[in-house]
Amino acid sequence: MLRFLAAMMRTGFASAIEYRSSFFTQVFGMMINDSLWVTFWMLYFQKFPVLNGWEKEDLFVLWAVITFSFGIAFGLFAQALRLSELIAQGQLDYYLALPKNVLLHILVGQIRPANLGDLFFGPTLLFFFVDMTPEKWWWFLVGGVLGGLVYLAFFVMAGSLAFYMGSSEGISSGIGNALIHFSTYPTRIFDGWTRVVLFTLIPAGFIAEVPVELVRRFQWGDLGILVVGTAAFSSFAWFLFHRGLRRYESGNLIVMRS
Amino acid sequence: MIASRGAPSLTSEITKLVAIAQITLRSRFRYLWDMIGSTLFLAVVMFVFVRLWTVTYQSSAGAGGNVKDVALAGFSLAQMIWYLVATETIIMSMTPIHRLIEREIRDGDVAIRLNKPYSFLGFHWSVFLGEGLLKACILIAVGGVVAAIMVGGVSFSLGSVPALVLTFILTSTLNFFFGAMIGLLAFWTEDVTGFYFIFDRVKWLLGGFLMPITLFPEWLLSVVEWLPFSLMIYQPARLAVQFDWNVWAELAMKQLGLILVLGFLAQSMYRLGVRRLDVNGG
């Protein structure tokens, strides 16, 4: 299975880099996009140095973690963003006819250069702006990968709604954007029921809070919470997709794979 | 008769563009609910902004202080939130014009418009404005409901509405030319996504999209005041929450001046680009 994933990603990467100037423009463009968001927070913290116990460096860790996670999820598994469209238009036939797992095959079908920019941005930000130790780098990698899996699982769940609702592109992208938006702000600004929502319905807490805490001050309890949360969301996404696949109807389309 | 079929007069050009905007408006009305659904994301955005700025105002008020007594950069908490409703309305009401123009150039569809009796940029501006006006009404309604529930209203005069509509049209036009110029780069490059990320996010940051530019440090504020971005976001949004006729007139003059400059640049880019155009097939 790992050999299959690696081979698919190699092919996807070769295909993406075929248009070299476009590839590098997208990668660097996204890195500049991310750095401008970080600049906004630098300006904010220059005016207001503490935000509910968080300081500028904590925000750098947050942005490093979420961009790295986002890069893993959608730079390497870009088709997760198009899942509802593929289902609604009946474009899964190609994957159904092959002996590999349908969901994995769909997910690794495309590399997205712009989000590879996110993937590179996170470690770069930490390298230049945060005082890191080898231990912190390790927990950054662990937290980032697990956060990426939560992003991926959530988008698979959102995309799988198309099996049950037909055309769900609007609602799928809407709830996906809600997760992205919540995860780009320190979850410490939320309280009460909102925090419950951020660890259940819109799991931004597993992306923007727990991985950041792993880097800031590691605790085994936080790691346990993150592992259990990631496993739960990934399993539910797997279940929801394969359950929905039984309801799939082909569009009888002849499509070109790119 | 032959003379009358020469270069179209300005009046007939405007009539065509207004007709295109009306057609766009009518066609988008058919998908009103889809549009309302897609703008519900603004409710999430506003919810997060309200929490961020409430916490900020609370910490500025200090223990035992009243948030309502705090003003940051001349904005009360309610004004700050309504300012953000206005900036979100300006930005989210815009269709991604750079992408549309890029696609038309890359796919060769631009050739279809070459023999039409209207200008390429004029056509896209009319569609952009027609859709933008409808979206803006929905966005103000959605954002306004969230803001009103969470922080209450701000003082507002109904008499300022026509002036603000005109400011919105001028602001949209500025943003249109800015986005169109990015899209027109497709005549020279394979993909404009990278340029879009850079230029558009610089506009967001230095235009005051996420927070008023008056919160910037002095050195940056003195730079930003010389750049055009605040005319595209900060100044019109501030006018919406702190309306003043003198400020409105001054802003309108500045925006008109910048529209002439950007419009000229965009048209020049289009003319230069069309000369390089090769379209194969039919």
Coordinates of C-alpha atoms in Angstrom, one line a residue:
Chain A
M1 CA 0.0 0.0 0.0
L2 CA 2.8 2.4 0.9
R3 CA 4.5 1.6 -2.4
F4 CA 1.3 2.4 -4.2
L5 CA 0.9 5.8 -2.4
A6 CA 4.6 6.7 -3.0
A7 CA 4.3 5.8 -6.7
M8 CA 1.1 7.8 -7.1
M9 CA 2.6 10.8 -5.4
R10 CA 5.7 10.6 -7.6
T11 CA 3.5 10.6 -10.7
G12 CA 1.4 13.5 -9.3
F13 CA 4.6 15.5 -8.5
A14 CA 6.1 14.8 -12.0
S15 CA 2.8 16.0 -13.6
A16 CA 2.6 19.1 -11.4
I17 CA 6.2 20.2 -12.1
E18 CA 5.7 19.7 -15.8
Y19 CA 4.8 23.4 -16.0
R20 CA 7.8 24.6 -14.1
S21 CA 7.2 28.4 -14.0
S22 CA 3.6 27.9 -13.0
F23 CA 4.6 25.4 -10.3
F24 CA 7.1 27.7 -8.7
T25 CA 4.9 30.7 -9.0
Q26 CA 2.2 28.9 -7.1
V27 CA 4.5 27.6 -4.4
F28 CA 6.1 30.9 -3.8
G29 CA 2.9 32.8 -4.2
M30 CA 1.3 30.8 -1.4
M31 CA 4.3 31.2 0.8
I32 CA 4.0 35.0 0.4
N33 CA 0.3 34.8 1.0
D34 CA 0.9 33.0 4.3
S35 CA 3.6 35.4 5.3
L36 CA 1.2 38.3 4.8
W37 CA -1.2 36.7 7.2
V38 CA 1.6 36.3 9.7
T39 CA 2.4 40.0 9.1
F40 CA -1.1 40.8 10.1
W41 CA -0.6 39.0 13.4
M42 CA 2.7 40.7 13.9
L43 CA 1.0 44.1 13.5
Y44 CA -1.8 43.0 15.8
F45 CA 0.7 41.8 18.5
Q46 CA 2.7 45.0 18.2
K47 CA -0.4 46.9 19.3
F48 CA -1.8 44.3 21.7
P49 CA 1.1 42.1 23.0
V50 CA -1.0 39.5 24.8
L51 CA -4.2 37.8 23.6
N52 CA -5.8 35.7 26.3
G53 CA -2.4 34.4 27.4
W54 CA -1.0 34.0 23.9
E55 CA 2.0 36.0 22.6
K56 CA 3.4 36.6 19.2
E57 CA 5.6 33.5 19.3
D58 CA 2.6 31.3 20.0
L59 CA 0.9 32.7 17.0
F60 CA 3.9 31.8 14.9
V61 CA 3.7 28.2 16.1
L62 CA 0.0 28.2 15.3
W63 CA 0.6 29.4 11.8
A64 CA 3.5 27.0 11.3
V65 CA 1.4 24.0 12.4
I66 CA -1.8 24.8 10.5
T67 CA 0.0 25.7 7.2
F68 CA 2.1 22.5 7.5
S69 CA -1.0 20.4 8.2
F70 CA -2.9 22.1 5.4
G71 CA 0.0 21.4 3.1
I72 CA 0.1 17.8 4.0
A73 CA -3.7 17.4 3.6
F74 CA -4.2 19.3 0.4
G75 CA -0.8 19.7 -1.2
L76 CA -0.4 15.9 -1.3
F77 CA -4.0 14.8 -1.3
A78 CA -5.6 17.6 -3.3
Q79 CA -8.5 15.6 -4.6
A80 CA -10.1 15.8 -1.1
L81 CA -11.1 19.3 -2.1
R82 CA -13.0 18.0 -5.1
L83 CA -14.6 14.9 -3.6
S84 CA -18.2 16.2 -3.6
E85 CA -17.9 17.3 -7.2
L86 CA -16.5 13.9 -8.3
I87 CA -19.3 12.1 -6.5
A88 CA -22.1 14.3 -7.6
Q89 CA -21.0 14.2 -11.3
G90 CA -20.6 10.4 -11.1
Q91 CA -16.8 10.5 -11.9
L92 CA -15.7 7.6 -9.6
D93 CA -16.1 4.9 -12.2
Y94 CA -12.4 4.9 -13.0
Y95 CA -11.4 4.2 -9.4
L96 CA -14.1 1.6 -8.9
A97 CA -12.7 -0.5 -11.8
L98 CA -9.2 -0.8 -10.2
P99 CA -8.1 -3.1 -7.4
K100 CA -6.8 -0.4 -5.1
N101 CA -8.8 1.2 -2.3
V102 CA -11.2 3.7 -3.9
L103 CA -10.8 6.4 -1.2
L104 CA -7.0 6.3 -1.1
H105 CA -6.8 6.2 -4.8
I106 CA -9.0 9.3 -5.2
L107 CA -7.1 11.2 -2.5
V108 CA -3.6 10.6 -3.9
G109 CA -4.7 11.4 -7.5
Q110 CA -3.4 15.0 -7.6
I111 CA -0.7 17.2 -6.1
R112 CA -1.6 20.9 -5.6
P113 CA 1.5 23.1 -6.0
A114 CA -0.1 26.1 -4.2
N115 CA -0.6 24.0 -1.0
L116 CA 2.9 22.6 -1.3
G117 CA 3.8 26.3 -0.6
D118 CA 1.9 25.9 2.7
L119 CA 3.8 22.7 3.5
F120 CA 7.2 24.5 3.1
F121 CA 6.0 27.7 4.8
G122 CA 5.4 26.1 8.3
P123 CA 8.9 24.8 9.0
T124 CA 10.4 28.0 7.4
L125 CA 8.5 30.2 9.8
L126 CA 9.6 28.2 12.8
F127 CA 13.2 28.1 11.6
F128 CA 13.5 31.9 11.3
F129 CA 11.2 33.2 14.1
V130 CA 10.8 30.6 16.9
D131 CA 13.5 29.3 19.3
M132 CA 13.2 25.6 18.5
T133 CA 14.8 22.5 20.1
P134 CA 15.1 19.1 18.5
E135 CA 12.3 17.9 20.8
K136 CA 10.1 20.8 19.7
W137 CA 10.8 20.0 16.0
W138 CA 9.8 16.4 16.6
W139 CA 6.4 17.3 18.2
F140 CA 5.8 19.9 15.5
L141 CA 6.2 17.1 12.9
V142 CA 3.9 14.7 14.9
G143 CA 1.3 17.4 15.6
G144 CA 1.4 18.7 12.0
V145 CA 0.9 15.2 10.5
L146 CA -1.9 14.4 12.8
G147 CA -3.5 17.8 12.3
G148 CA -3.2 17.2 8.5
L149 CA -5.1 13.9 9.0
V150 CA -7.9 15.7 10.8
Y151 CA -8.2 18.3 8.0
L152 CA -8.3 15.4 5.5
A153 CA -10.8 13.4 7.4
F154 CA -13.1 16.4 7.8
F155 CA -13.0 17.2 4.1
V156 CA -13.7 13.5 3.3
M157 CA -16.7 13.6 5.5
A158 CA -17.9 17.0 4.0
G159 CA -17.3 15.6 0.5
S160 CA -19.1 12.3 1.3
L161 CA -22.3 14.3 1.9
A162 CA -22.7 14.2 -1.9
F163 CA -23.6 10.5 -1.6
Y164 CA -26.5 11.3 0.6
M165 CA -27.6 14.8 -0.7
G166 CA -26.7 14.7 -4.4
S167 CA -25.1 18.0 -5.3
S168 CA -23.5 19.3 -2.1
E169 CA -20.6 21.3 -3.4
G170 CA -21.9 24.5 -1.8
I171 CA -22.5 23.0 1.7
S172 CA -19.3 20.9 1.5
S173 CA -17.1 23.9 0.7
G174 CA -19.0 26.0 3.2
I175 CA -18.3 23.7 6.2
G176 CA -14.8 23.1 4.9
N177 CA -14.1 26.8 4.9
A178 CA -15.6 27.1 8.4
L179 CA -13.0 24.6 9.7
I180 CA -10.2 26.5 7.9
H181 CA -11.4 29.8 9.3
F182 CA -11.7 28.6 12.8
S183 CA -8.3 26.9 12.7
T184 CA -6.5 30.1 11.7
Y185 CA -7.4 31.9 14.9
P186 CA -6.2 31.1 18.4
T187 CA -9.0 28.9 19.9
R188 CA -8.3 30.6 23.2
I189 CA -10.6 33.4 22.1
F190 CA -13.6 31.1 22.3
D191 CA -15.3 29.9 25.4
G192 CA -18.3 27.8 26.5
W193 CA -20.2 25.9 23.9
T194 CA -18.1 27.2 21.1
R195 CA -15.1 25.2 22.5
V196 CA -17.3 22.1 22.6
V197 CA -18.1 22.6 18.9
L198 CA -14.4 23.1 18.1
F199 CA -13.6 19.6 19.4
T200 CA -16.6 17.9 17.9
L201 CA -18.6 19.3 15.0
I202 CA -15.8 21.6 13.6
P203 CA -12.6 20.0 14.9
A204 CA -10.4 23.1 14.7
G205 CA -9.2 22.4 18.3
F206 CA -7.4 19.3 17.1
I207 CA -5.6 21.3 14.4
A208 CA -5.0 24.7 16.0
E209 CA -4.8 24.1 19.7
V210 CA -3.6 20.6 20.7
P211 CA -0.6 20.4 18.2
V212 CA 0.4 24.0 19.2
E213 CA 0.4 22.9 22.9
L214 CA 2.6 19.9 22.0
V215 CA 5.2 22.3 20.7
R216 CA 4.8 25.0 23.4
R217 CA 4.9 22.6 26.4
F218 CA 4.7 18.9 25.7
Q219 CA 2.3 16.8 27.8
W220 CA 1.5 13.1 27.2
G221 CA -2.1 13.8 27.9
D222 CA -2.3 16.3 25.0
L223 CA -0.7 13.8 22.7
G224 CA -3.2 11.1 23.8
I225 CA -6.1 13.5 23.1
L226 CA -4.7 14.3 19.6
V227 CA -4.2 10.7 18.7
V228 CA -7.6 9.6 19.9
G229 CA -9.3 12.6 18.1
T230 CA -7.4 11.9 14.9
A231 CA -8.3 8.2 15.0
A232 CA -11.9 8.9 15.7
F233 CA -12.3 11.4 12.9
S234 CA -10.3 9.4 10.4
S235 CA -12.4 6.2 11.2
F236 CA -15.7 8.1 10.9
A237 CA -14.6 9.6 7.6
W238 CA -13.6 6.1 6.3
F239 CA -16.9 4.7 7.4
L240 CA -19.0 7.6 6.0
F241 CA -17.3 7.4 2.6
H242 CA -17.6 3.6 2.2
R243 CA -21.2 3.5 3.5
G244 CA -22.0 6.3 1.0
L245 CA -20.2 4.5 -1.9
R246 CA -23.0 1.9 -1.9
R247 CA -25.4 4.7 -3.0
Y248 CA -23.1 5.9 -5.7
E249 CA -24.6 6.3 -9.2
S250 CA -22.3 6.5 -12.3
G251 CA -22.6 9.5 -14.5
N252 CA -21.4 7.5 -17.5
L253 CA -19.0 10.2 -18.3
I254 CA -15.9 9.8 -20.4
V255 CA -13.4 11.9 -18.5
M256 CA -9.7 12.6 -19.0
R257 CA -7.6 12.0 -15.9
S258 CA -5.1 14.8 -15.3
Chain B
M1 CA -25.8 56.0 -42.4
I2 CA -22.2 54.9 -42.8
A3 CA -21.1 57.7 -40.6
S4 CA -23.5 56.7 -37.9
R5 CA -22.0 53.2 -37.9
G6 CA -18.5 54.5 -37.0
A7 CA -17.1 54.6 -33.4
P8 CA -20.0 54.2 -30.9
S9 CA -20.8 57.3 -28.8
L10 CA -20.2 57.3 -25.1
T11 CA -24.0 57.2 -24.5
S12 CA -24.5 54.1 -26.5
E13 CA -21.5 52.4 -24.9
I14 CA -22.9 53.2 -21.4
T15 CA -26.4 52.0 -22.4
K16 CA -24.9 48.7 -23.5
L17 CA -22.9 48.3 -20.3
V18 CA -25.9 49.1 -18.1
A19 CA -28.0 46.6 -20.1
I20 CA -25.3 43.9 -19.5
A21 CA -25.3 44.7 -15.7
Q22 CA -29.1 44.5 -15.7
I23 CA -29.1 41.1 -17.5
T24 CA -26.5 39.8 -15.0
L25 CA -28.5 41.0 -12.1
R26 CA -31.7 39.3 -13.4
S27 CA -29.9 36.0 -14.2
R28 CA -28.3 35.9 -10.7
F29 CA -31.7 36.5 -9.1
R30 CA -32.6 33.1 -10.5
Y31 CA -30.0 31.6 -8.2
L32 CA -30.7 33.8 -5.2
W33 CA -30.9 31.0 -2.7
D34 CA -27.6 29.5 -3.9
M35 CA -26.1 32.9 -3.4
I36 CA -27.6 33.3 0.1
G37 CA -26.2 29.8 1.0
S38 CA -22.7 30.7 -0.2
T39 CA -22.7 33.9 1.8
L40 CA -23.6 32.2 5.0
F41 CA -19.9 31.6 5.5
L42 CA -19.8 35.3 6.4
A43 CA -21.7 34.5 9.6
V44 CA -18.8 32.2 10.7
V45 CA -16.2 34.9 9.7
M46 CA -18.1 37.5 11.7
F47 CA -18.5 35.3 14.7
V48 CA -14.7 34.7 14.9
F49 CA -14.1 38.5 14.4
V50 CA -16.5 39.4 17.1
R51 CA -14.8 37.0 19.6
L52 CA -11.3 38.3 18.6
W53 CA -12.1 42.0 19.0
T54 CA -14.3 41.4 22.1
V55 CA -11.3 39.8 23.8
T56 CA -9.0 42.6 22.5
Y57 CA -11.3 45.4 23.8
Q58 CA -11.8 43.5 27.1
S59 CA -8.0 43.4 27.7
S60 CA -7.7 47.0 26.7
A61 CA -10.5 48.0 29.2
G62 CA -8.6 46.1 31.9
A63 CA -10.0 44.4 35.0
G64 CA -13.3 46.0 36.0
G65 CA -13.3 48.4 33.0
N66 CA -16.2 48.7 30.6
V67 CA -15.7 47.6 27.0
K68 CA -18.2 50.3 25.9
D69 CA -15.8 53.0 27.2
V70 CA -12.9 51.8 25.1
A71 CA -12.1 53.2 21.6
L72 CA -9.3 51.7 19.5
A73 CA -8.1 53.8 16.6
G74 CA -11.2 55.9 16.9
F75 CA -13.6 52.9 16.7
S76 CA -15.8 51.6 19.5
L77 CA -16.3 47.8 19.6
A78 CA -19.6 48.0 17.8
Q79 CA -18.1 50.3 15.1
M80 CA -15.1 48.0 14.7
I81 CA -17.4 45.0 14.1
W82 CA -19.5 47.0 11.6
Y83 CA -16.4 48.2 9.9
L84 CA -15.4 44.6 9.4
V85 CA -18.9 43.8 8.0
A86 CA -18.2 46.6 5.5
T87 CA -14.7 45.3 4.6
E88 CA -16.0 41.8 4.2
T89 CA -18.9 43.0 2.1
I90 CA -16.5 44.9 -0.2
I91 CA -14.2 41.9 -0.6
M92 CA -16.7 39.0 -0.7
S93 CA -19.1 40.7 -3.1
M94 CA -16.4 40.6 -5.8
T95 CA -16.3 37.7 -8.3
P96 CA -12.8 36.4 -8.9
I97 CA -12.3 38.5 -12.0
H98 CA -8.7 37.6 -12.4
R99 CA -9.6 33.9 -12.7
L100 CA -12.4 34.6 -15.3
I101 CA -10.1 36.8 -17.5
E102 CA -7.2 34.3 -17.1
R103 CA -9.4 31.4 -18.2
E104 CA -10.8 33.4 -21.2
I105 CA -7.2 34.2 -22.3
R106 CA -5.8 30.8 -21.8
D107 CA -8.7 28.9 -23.4
G108 CA -8.8 31.4 -26.3
D109 CA -12.4 32.5 -25.5
V110 CA -11.2 36.1 -25.5
A111 CA -11.3 35.8 -29.3
I112 CA -15.1 35.5 -29.1
R113 CA -15.4 39.0 -27.6
L114 CA -13.1 40.6 -30.2
N115 CA -15.9 41.1 -32.8
K116 CA -18.6 42.1 -30.3
P117 CA -19.8 45.7 -30.2
Y118 CA -18.6 46.4 -26.7
S119 CA -15.3 46.6 -25.0
F120 CA -13.8 43.5 -23.4
L121 CA -13.1 45.2 -20.0
G122 CA -16.4 47.1 -20.1
F123 CA -18.3 43.8 -20.5
H124 CA -16.6 42.2 -17.6
W125 CA -17.0 45.4 -15.5
S126 CA -20.8 45.4 -16.1
V127 CA -21.1 41.7 -15.1
F128 CA -18.8 42.2 -12.1
L129 CA -20.8 45.2 -10.9
G130 CA -24.3 43.6 -11.5
E131 CA -23.4 40.5 -9.5
G132 CA -21.5 42.6 -6.9
L133 CA -24.5 44.8 -6.1
L134 CA -26.7 41.8 -5.5
K135 CA -24.1 40.0 -3.4
A136 CA -23.4 43.1 -1.3
C137 CA -27.1 43.4 -0.3
I138 CA -27.1 39.8 0.9
L139 CA -23.7 40.1 2.7
I140 CA -24.8 43.3 4.5
A141 CA -28.0 41.5 5.6
V142 CA -26.1 38.3 6.8
G143 CA -23.2 40.2 8.4
G144 CA -25.5 42.9 9.8
V145 CA -27.7 40.3 11.6
V146 CA -24.6 38.7 13.2
A147 CA -23.2 42.1 14.2
A148 CA -26.5 43.4 15.5
I149 CA -27.1 40.3 17.6
M150 CA -23.6 40.1 19.1
V151 CA -22.6 43.8 19.6
G152 CA -25.7 45.8 18.7
G153 CA -26.1 48.6 16.1
V154 CA -24.2 51.8 15.3
S155 CA -25.7 55.2 14.5
F156 CA -26.6 55.4 10.9
S157 CA -28.5 57.8 8.7
L158 CA -30.7 56.6 5.9
G159 CA -29.9 59.8 4.0
S160 CA -26.4 58.5 3.5
V161 CA -27.5 55.4 1.6
P162 CA -27.5 56.8 -1.9
A163 CA -24.0 58.3 -1.3
L164 CA -22.8 55.0 0.1
V165 CA -24.2 53.1 -2.9
L166 CA -22.2 55.4 -5.2
T167 CA -19.1 54.8 -3.0
F168 CA -19.6 51.0 -3.3
I169 CA -19.8 51.3 -7.1
L170 CA -16.6 53.4 -7.2
T171 CA -14.9 51.0 -4.8
S172 CA -16.0 47.9 -6.8
T173 CA -14.7 49.6 -10.0
L174 CA -11.3 50.2 -8.4
N175 CA -11.1 46.6 -7.2
F176 CA -12.3 45.4 -10.6
F177 CA -9.5 47.1 -12.5
F178 CA -7.0 45.9 -9.9
G179 CA -8.2 42.2 -10.3
A180 CA -8.5 42.6 -14.1
M181 CA -4.9 43.7 -14.4
I182 CA -3.8 40.6 -12.6
G183 CA -5.9 38.4 -14.9
L184 CA -4.6 40.2 -18.0
L185 CA -1.1 39.1 -17.0
A186 CA -2.2 35.7 -18.5
F187 CA -1.3 37.2 -21.9
W188 CA 2.3 36.9 -20.8
T189 CA 2.4 34.0 -18.2
E190 CA 0.9 30.5 -18.0
D191 CA -0.7 31.0 -14.6
V192 CA -1.6 34.1 -12.7
T193 CA -2.4 32.4 -9.4
G194 CA 1.0 33.3 -7.8
F195 CA 0.6 36.9 -8.8
Y196 CA -2.9 37.0 -7.5
F197 CA -1.8 35.7 -4.1
I198 CA 0.9 38.3 -3.8
F199 CA -0.9 41.4 -5.1
D200 CA -4.3 40.6 -3.6
R201 CA -3.0 39.8 -0.1
V202 CA -0.9 42.9 -0.1
K203 CA -4.1 44.8 -0.9
W204 CA -5.9 43.0 2.0
L205 CA -3.1 43.7 4.5
L206 CA -2.3 47.3 3.5
G207 CA -5.8 48.2 2.6
G208 CA -7.2 47.5 6.1
F209 CA -9.2 44.5 5.3
L210 CA -8.6 42.7 8.6
M211 CA -8.1 45.7 10.9
P212 CA -8.2 49.5 10.4
I213 CA -4.9 50.9 9.1
T214 CA -5.0 53.5 11.9
L215 CA -3.9 50.6 14.2
F216 CA -0.7 50.2 12.1
P217 CA 2.6 51.6 13.5
E218 CA 3.4 55.2 12.5
W219 CA 6.1 54.3 10.0
L220 CA 3.8 51.8 8.2
L221 CA 0.8 54.2 8.2
S222 CA 2.9 56.9 6.6
V223 CA 3.7 54.4 3.8
V224 CA 0.2 53.1 3.4
E225 CA -1.2 56.6 3.0
W226 CA 0.7 56.9 -0.2
L227 CA -0.5 53.6 -1.6
P228 CA -3.9 53.1 -3.4
F229 CA -5.1 50.2 -1.3
S230 CA -6.8 52.2 1.5
L231 CA -9.1 53.7 -1.2
M232 CA -10.2 50.1 -2.1
I233 CA -11.0 48.9 1.4
Y234 CA -10.3 51.1 4.5
Q235 CA -11.6 54.5 3.5
P236 CA -15.0 53.3 2.1
A237 CA -15.5 50.9 5.0
R238 CA -14.8 53.6 7.6
L239 CA -17.2 55.9 5.7
A240 CA -19.9 53.4 6.1
V241 CA -19.6 53.4 10.0
Q242 CA -18.6 57.1 10.4
F243 CA -20.4 58.9 7.6
D244 CA -19.4 62.5 6.8
W245 CA -20.4 64.3 3.6
N246 CA -17.0 66.1 3.3
V247 CA -15.1 62.9 3.7
W248 CA -17.4 61.3 1.1
A249 CA -16.8 64.0 -1.5
E250 CA -13.0 63.9 -0.9
L251 CA -13.0 60.1 -1.2
A252 CA -15.1 60.1 -4.3
M253 CA -12.7 62.5 -6.0
K254 CA -9.7 60.4 -5.1
Q255 CA -11.4 57.2 -6.2
L256 CA -12.4 58.7 -9.6
G257 CA -8.8 59.8 -10.1
L258 CA -7.5 56.4 -9.4
I259 CA -10.1 54.7 -11.6
L260 CA -8.9 56.8 -14.5
V261 CA -5.3 55.7 -13.9
L262 CA -6.0 52.0 -13.3
G263 CA -8.6 51.9 -16.2
F264 CA -6.0 53.4 -18.5
L265 CA -3.3 50.9 -17.4
A266 CA -5.7 47.9 -17.7
Q267 CA -6.9 49.0 -21.2
S268 CA -3.3 49.4 -22.3
M269 CA -2.4 45.9 -21.0
Y270 CA -5.4 44.5 -22.9
R271 CA -4.4 46.2 -26.1
L272 CA -0.8 45.0 -25.8
G273 CA -1.9 41.5 -24.9
V274 CA -4.3 41.1 -27.7
R275 CA -1.5 41.8 -30.2
R276 CA 0.3 38.7 -28.8
L277 CA -2.8 36.5 -29.0
D278 CA -2.7 33.3 -31.0
V279 CA -5.9 31.3 -31.1
N280 CA -6.0 27.9 -32.8
G281 CA -9.0 25.9 -33.8
G282 CA -12.7 27.0 -33.8

